[in-house]
Structure formats: structure tokens, C-alpha cells
mmCIF file of C-alpha atoms in Angstrom:
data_model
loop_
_atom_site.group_PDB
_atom_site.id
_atom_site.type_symbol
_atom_site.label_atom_id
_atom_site.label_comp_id
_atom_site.label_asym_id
_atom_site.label_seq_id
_atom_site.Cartn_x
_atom_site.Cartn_y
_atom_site.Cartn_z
ATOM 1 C CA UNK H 1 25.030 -14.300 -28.180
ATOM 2 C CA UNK H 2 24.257 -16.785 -25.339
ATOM 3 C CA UNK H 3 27.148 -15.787 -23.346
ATOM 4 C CA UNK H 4 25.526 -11.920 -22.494
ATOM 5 C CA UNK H 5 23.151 -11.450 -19.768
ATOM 6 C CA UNK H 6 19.744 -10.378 -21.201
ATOM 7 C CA UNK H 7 18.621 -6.843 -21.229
ATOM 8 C CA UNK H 8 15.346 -6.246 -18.709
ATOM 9 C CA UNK H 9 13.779 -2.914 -18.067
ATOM 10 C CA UNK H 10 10.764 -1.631 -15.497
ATOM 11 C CA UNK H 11 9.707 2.018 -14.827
ATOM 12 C CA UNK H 12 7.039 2.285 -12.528
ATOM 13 C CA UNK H 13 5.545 4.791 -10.914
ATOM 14 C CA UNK H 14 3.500 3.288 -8.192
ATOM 15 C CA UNK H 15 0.892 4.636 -5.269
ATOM 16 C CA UNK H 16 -0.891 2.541 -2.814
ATOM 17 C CA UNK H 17 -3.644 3.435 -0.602
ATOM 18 C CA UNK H 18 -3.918 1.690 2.829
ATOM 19 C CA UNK H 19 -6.094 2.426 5.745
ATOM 20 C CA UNK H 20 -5.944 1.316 8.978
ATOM 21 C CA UNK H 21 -8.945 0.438 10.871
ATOM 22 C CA UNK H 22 -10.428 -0.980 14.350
ATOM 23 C CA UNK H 23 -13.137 -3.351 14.764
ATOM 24 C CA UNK H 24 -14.125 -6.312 17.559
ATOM 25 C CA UNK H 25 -12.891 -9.808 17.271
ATOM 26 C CA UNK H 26 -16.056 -11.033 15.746
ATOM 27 C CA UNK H 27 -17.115 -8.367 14.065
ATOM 28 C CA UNK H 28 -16.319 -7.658 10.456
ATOM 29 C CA UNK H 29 -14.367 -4.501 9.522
ATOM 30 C CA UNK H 30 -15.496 -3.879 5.980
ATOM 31 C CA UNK H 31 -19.140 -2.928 5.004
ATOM 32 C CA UNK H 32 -20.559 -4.493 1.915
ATOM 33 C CA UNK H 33 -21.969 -2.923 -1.504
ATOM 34 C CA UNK H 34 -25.144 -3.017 -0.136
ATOM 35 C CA UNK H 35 -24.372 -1.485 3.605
ATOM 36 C CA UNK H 36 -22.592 1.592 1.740
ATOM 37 C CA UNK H 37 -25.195 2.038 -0.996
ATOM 38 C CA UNK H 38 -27.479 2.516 2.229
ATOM 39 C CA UNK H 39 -24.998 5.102 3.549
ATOM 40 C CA UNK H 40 -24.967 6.910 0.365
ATOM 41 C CA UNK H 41 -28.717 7.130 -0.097
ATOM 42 C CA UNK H 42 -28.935 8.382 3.620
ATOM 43 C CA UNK H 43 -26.644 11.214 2.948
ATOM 44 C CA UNK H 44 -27.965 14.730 1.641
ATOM 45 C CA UNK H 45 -25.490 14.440 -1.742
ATOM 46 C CA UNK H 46 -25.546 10.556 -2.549
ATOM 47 C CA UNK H 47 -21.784 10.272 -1.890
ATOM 48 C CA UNK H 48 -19.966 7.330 -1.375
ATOM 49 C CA UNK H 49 -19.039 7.247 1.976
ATOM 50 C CA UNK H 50 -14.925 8.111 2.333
ATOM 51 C CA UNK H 51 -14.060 4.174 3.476
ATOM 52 C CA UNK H 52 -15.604 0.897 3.271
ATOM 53 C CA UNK H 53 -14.760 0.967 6.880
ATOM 54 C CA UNK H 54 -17.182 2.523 9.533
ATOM 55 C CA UNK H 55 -14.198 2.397 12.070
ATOM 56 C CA UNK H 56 -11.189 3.501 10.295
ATOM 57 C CA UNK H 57 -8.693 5.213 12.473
ATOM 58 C CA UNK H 58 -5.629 6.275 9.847
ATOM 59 C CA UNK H 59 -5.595 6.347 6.405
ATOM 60 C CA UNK H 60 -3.262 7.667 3.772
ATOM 61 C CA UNK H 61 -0.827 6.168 0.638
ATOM 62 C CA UNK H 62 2.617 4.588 0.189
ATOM 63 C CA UNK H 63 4.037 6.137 -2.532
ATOM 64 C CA UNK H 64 7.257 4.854 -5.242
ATOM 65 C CA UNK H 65 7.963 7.846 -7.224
ATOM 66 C CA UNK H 66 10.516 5.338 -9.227
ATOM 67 C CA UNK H 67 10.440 1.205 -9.362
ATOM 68 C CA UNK H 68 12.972 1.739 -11.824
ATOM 69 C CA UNK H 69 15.259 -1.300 -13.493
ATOM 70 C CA UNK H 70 17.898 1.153 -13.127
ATOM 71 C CA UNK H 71 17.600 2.983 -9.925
ATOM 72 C CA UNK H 72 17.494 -0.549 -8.055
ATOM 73 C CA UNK H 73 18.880 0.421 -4.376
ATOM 74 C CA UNK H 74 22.220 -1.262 -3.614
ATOM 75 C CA UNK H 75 19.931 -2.527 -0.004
ATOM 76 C CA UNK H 76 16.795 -3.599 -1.305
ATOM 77 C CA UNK H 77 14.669 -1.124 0.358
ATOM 78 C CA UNK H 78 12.913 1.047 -2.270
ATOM 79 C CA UNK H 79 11.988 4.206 -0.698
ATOM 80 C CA UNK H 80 8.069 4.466 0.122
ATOM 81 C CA UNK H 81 6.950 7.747 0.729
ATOM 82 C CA UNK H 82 3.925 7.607 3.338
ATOM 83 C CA UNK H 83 1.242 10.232 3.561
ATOM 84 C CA UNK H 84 -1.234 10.286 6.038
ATOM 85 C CA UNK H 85 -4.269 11.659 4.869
ATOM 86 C CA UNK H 86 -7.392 11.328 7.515
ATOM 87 C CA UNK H 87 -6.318 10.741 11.299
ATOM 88 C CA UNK H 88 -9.568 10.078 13.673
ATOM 89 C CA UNK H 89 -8.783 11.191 16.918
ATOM 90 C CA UNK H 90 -8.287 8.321 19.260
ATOM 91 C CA UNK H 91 -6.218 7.752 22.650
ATOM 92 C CA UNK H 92 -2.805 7.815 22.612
ATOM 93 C CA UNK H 93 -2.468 3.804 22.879
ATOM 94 C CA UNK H 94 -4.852 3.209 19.907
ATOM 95 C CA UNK H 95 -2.635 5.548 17.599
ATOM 96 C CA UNK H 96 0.268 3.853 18.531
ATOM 97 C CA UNK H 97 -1.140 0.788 17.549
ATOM 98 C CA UNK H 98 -2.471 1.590 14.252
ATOM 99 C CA UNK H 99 1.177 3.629 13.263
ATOM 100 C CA UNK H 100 2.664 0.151 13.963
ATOM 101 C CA UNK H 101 0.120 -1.419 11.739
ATOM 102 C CA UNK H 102 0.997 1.010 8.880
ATOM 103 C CA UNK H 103 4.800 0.927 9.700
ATOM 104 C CA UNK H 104 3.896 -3.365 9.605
ATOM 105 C CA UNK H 105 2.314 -2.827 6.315
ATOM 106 C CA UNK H 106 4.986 -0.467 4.521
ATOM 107 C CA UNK H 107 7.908 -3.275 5.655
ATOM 108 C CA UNK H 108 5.746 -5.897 3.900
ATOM 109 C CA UNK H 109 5.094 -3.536 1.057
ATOM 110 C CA UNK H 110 9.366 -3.407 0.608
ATOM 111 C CA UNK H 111 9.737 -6.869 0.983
ATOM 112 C CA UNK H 112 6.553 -7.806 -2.213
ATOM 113 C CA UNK H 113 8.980 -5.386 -3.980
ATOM 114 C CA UNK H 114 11.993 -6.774 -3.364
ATOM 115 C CA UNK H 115 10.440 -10.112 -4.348
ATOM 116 C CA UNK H 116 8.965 -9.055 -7.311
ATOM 117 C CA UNK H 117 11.843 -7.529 -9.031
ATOM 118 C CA UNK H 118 13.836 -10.310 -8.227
ATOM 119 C CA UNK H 119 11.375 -12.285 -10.084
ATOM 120 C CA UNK H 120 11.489 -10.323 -12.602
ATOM 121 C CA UNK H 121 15.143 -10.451 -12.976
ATOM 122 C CA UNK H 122 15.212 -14.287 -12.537
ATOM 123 C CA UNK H 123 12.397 -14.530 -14.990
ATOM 124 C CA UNK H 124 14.095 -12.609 -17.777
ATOM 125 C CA UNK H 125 17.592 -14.576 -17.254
#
């Protein structure tokens, strides 16, 4: 029947890592393969080191327990669980600064959500 709306369904169950870290203006943030291969074959166990950043100062994950079809929330804003996991020690102004990055980061996450599932929708219609 052309005249019903289609049917669409999602169930996802999604967790997203982030980390937050500090480096100079002309320096690059991320180490290559090659500069954490070195790490590892420096250390006593030939571990990977914990982040392709030397300089990280927060790390942790966004978790959606639910990007569900039908639990879509009447505001847009699906609920993202944040975990911090590692926390360097730094003064209090550079762990201000890096909780607004995260907070920056978890608003954009929302909004790619929002996005996406109305491109789903709009997709499926």
C-alpha cells in the first residue's frame, strides 16, 4: 500500500573510545606504527604502549547502551554514558581544558547521531 509509512528498524549497541591529549602547535600528537613498535620493543613485555599518544591527559568511552528505532528520545539527545578511564595528573587549568574537550566531543557525538538516524529515517521513506 503506498499510502503507509514504511517500517524501519535499528538496535545498536554502541561504545566509543576517545582520548584527550596535549601537544605544541607544531608538533604532532599521534606517534606512528613505527615510533610505537620502538616503544614496544623498548619495554620489558613487548606491549603496545596504552595510546598512540605520548601526551595524553584523559581518556575513557562514550557509551549508547540503546540506538534503538524505538527508544528514539522525544529531544534528540541520546543518552551517552561517559567513563573516564586514565586521568594524568595535570594543573587544575589543563584539566579543565581537556573536560571541555571531552564535554565538546560528546555534544558532537549527539548531534552525528541525531543526523544519522534522521538519515536513516529519510532514507527508508
Amino acid at each position: 500500500n503506498p499510502h503507509k509509512p514504511p517500517l524501519y528498524y535499528y538496535d545498536y549497541f554502541l561504545k566509543l573510545d576517545w582520548e584527550v591529549a596535549v601537544a605544541r602547535k607544531d608538533a604532532s600528537v599521534y606517534r606512528t606504527a613505527e615510533e610505537l613498535i620502538g616503544v614496544a620493543a623498548k619495554s620489558g613485555d613487548m606491549k603496545a604502549p596504552e595510546s598512540v599518544s605520548e601526551h595524553r591527559l584523559l581518556a575513557g568511552t562514550f557509551k549508547l547502551l540503546e540506538l534503538c528505532s524505538e527508544e528514539e528520545p522525544s529531544d534528540g539527545a541520546w543518552p551517552l554514558a561517559t567513563k573516564v578511564k586514565r586521568r594524568r595528573e595535570c594543573g587544575a587549568q589543563l584539566t579543565e581544558l581537556s573536560e571541555g574537550l571531552r564535554d565538546e566531543l560528546r555534544g558532537k557525538v549527539q548531534r552525528l547521531l541525531v543526523q544519522w538516524a534522521e538519515e536513516y529515517r529519510d532514507h527508508w521513506s
